[in-house]
DNA sequence: CAGTGGTCTAGACCACTGA
DNA sequence: CAGTGGTCTAGACCACTGA
């Protein structure tokens, strides 16, 4: 099975970039040069270069040319996964304990974050997730009732809020922050650690077309949780 | 200025996905349906759908069809930025203090990580980065001498190792982990914090075509450093 | 078999850049 | 002006799937 022509062009350029044949900022072969070099149509080399551009490996300027990208800002993907699936994929058991599940009036900062009027009802759950019996995450979550009216009726020992919300409210945009911090006294108690133990804290807000769906604070004992990732062009 | 036809098709599909018009797993219009609906050529709808596929919004199966993606695994981009640029972009001042810069014999675990024989020389720098005079990062870095022979001669109060290495050794692949932990006694002293203060610790290894270039441990006081990101299709 | 996506071609017109 | 990328068309052949 012969390789597709556009991948041959793409691989040629990619290899040259890896070898430093075109150093960052240098002009790369034009579409017409590649057309005659590879004896393919311009659509084909166009696709090859466009994909490299999408991967951030080259930059293009109309009327000027294609250039090897400055890799100063290399980006990697950080995947928002469902903790339940993560744990199962490690061949371990996942349990959840629902500490709290109720409706509350929205407090001050929260109202703003969820785009609700101050004091409007909001759903609040506090769930501890265990991997093989060991507490791994304290999930403190507020949900916009308009996006998931039946949220409080769900049995979260059987499904996770993340999973349920992805089903009922198509996620469209997410913002998150990651930091190291100390758990609150209550969180420490629930996680079976001391308030001095460092934790990885992720705060995440998801929205659908400017309507906030949910705000979650995810606290993980530092010794038990790591984020891994890699970048590969 | 009329919108390009392929973006019209792409936006139509994207909007439908945001509205939940096609729920995860549902079959979406075929290329030929879109061709007659939009009165464009198949190449054009093909490009629109291919880009949605690259963004992870749809999945395609040859001979079967195009389907709305299950968004269970939504990914966001985490950008490897140069701390120096980060700080300047906030309008702040960046200073670096070189605590250590020398050649050492490679220790056990390190040799493996860098693909060097045990005891082979390796470059080692320890640098503290300050934002407006406040310690923000402790950068403990080992460098494969073969990739950057002049590394130890560089004045790292003037340029950062990240920046220098991106210049001399085209980065091609990176692996990282992020966790919360406690600094070593030495790190705490250098950062002006106590060993009990939680820190965000990033360990990053970069390589070029299977040749490890550098391994860095970046320790940040939790109270002073956060990672922010967002996902938006 | 009909329908799907995967890919390619040989041309075309355009906007933009810099000499 | 010549050269660049941005985009499109109308066809084509193919591999694959499921009835």
XYZ file of C-alpha atoms in Angstrom, chain B residues 13 23 29 31 45 56 69 80 103 151 179 188 190 195 197 202 214:
17
model
C -22.089 21.795 11.453
C -26.177 14.263 19.986
C -25.155 14.543 7.127
C -20.726 14.624 2.221
C -17.383 19.961 2.306
C -12.137 16.216 17.733
C -18.061 12.833 18.696
C 4.896 25.314 27.124
C 29.474 19.502 34.669
C 25.473 25.280 27.378
C 1.937 17.445 40.627
C 12.525 25.988 50.063
C 16.172 29.304 47.692
C 9.455 23.150 53.360
C 4.507 25.190 51.769
C 6.506 20.240 36.812
C 17.116 17.968 28.685
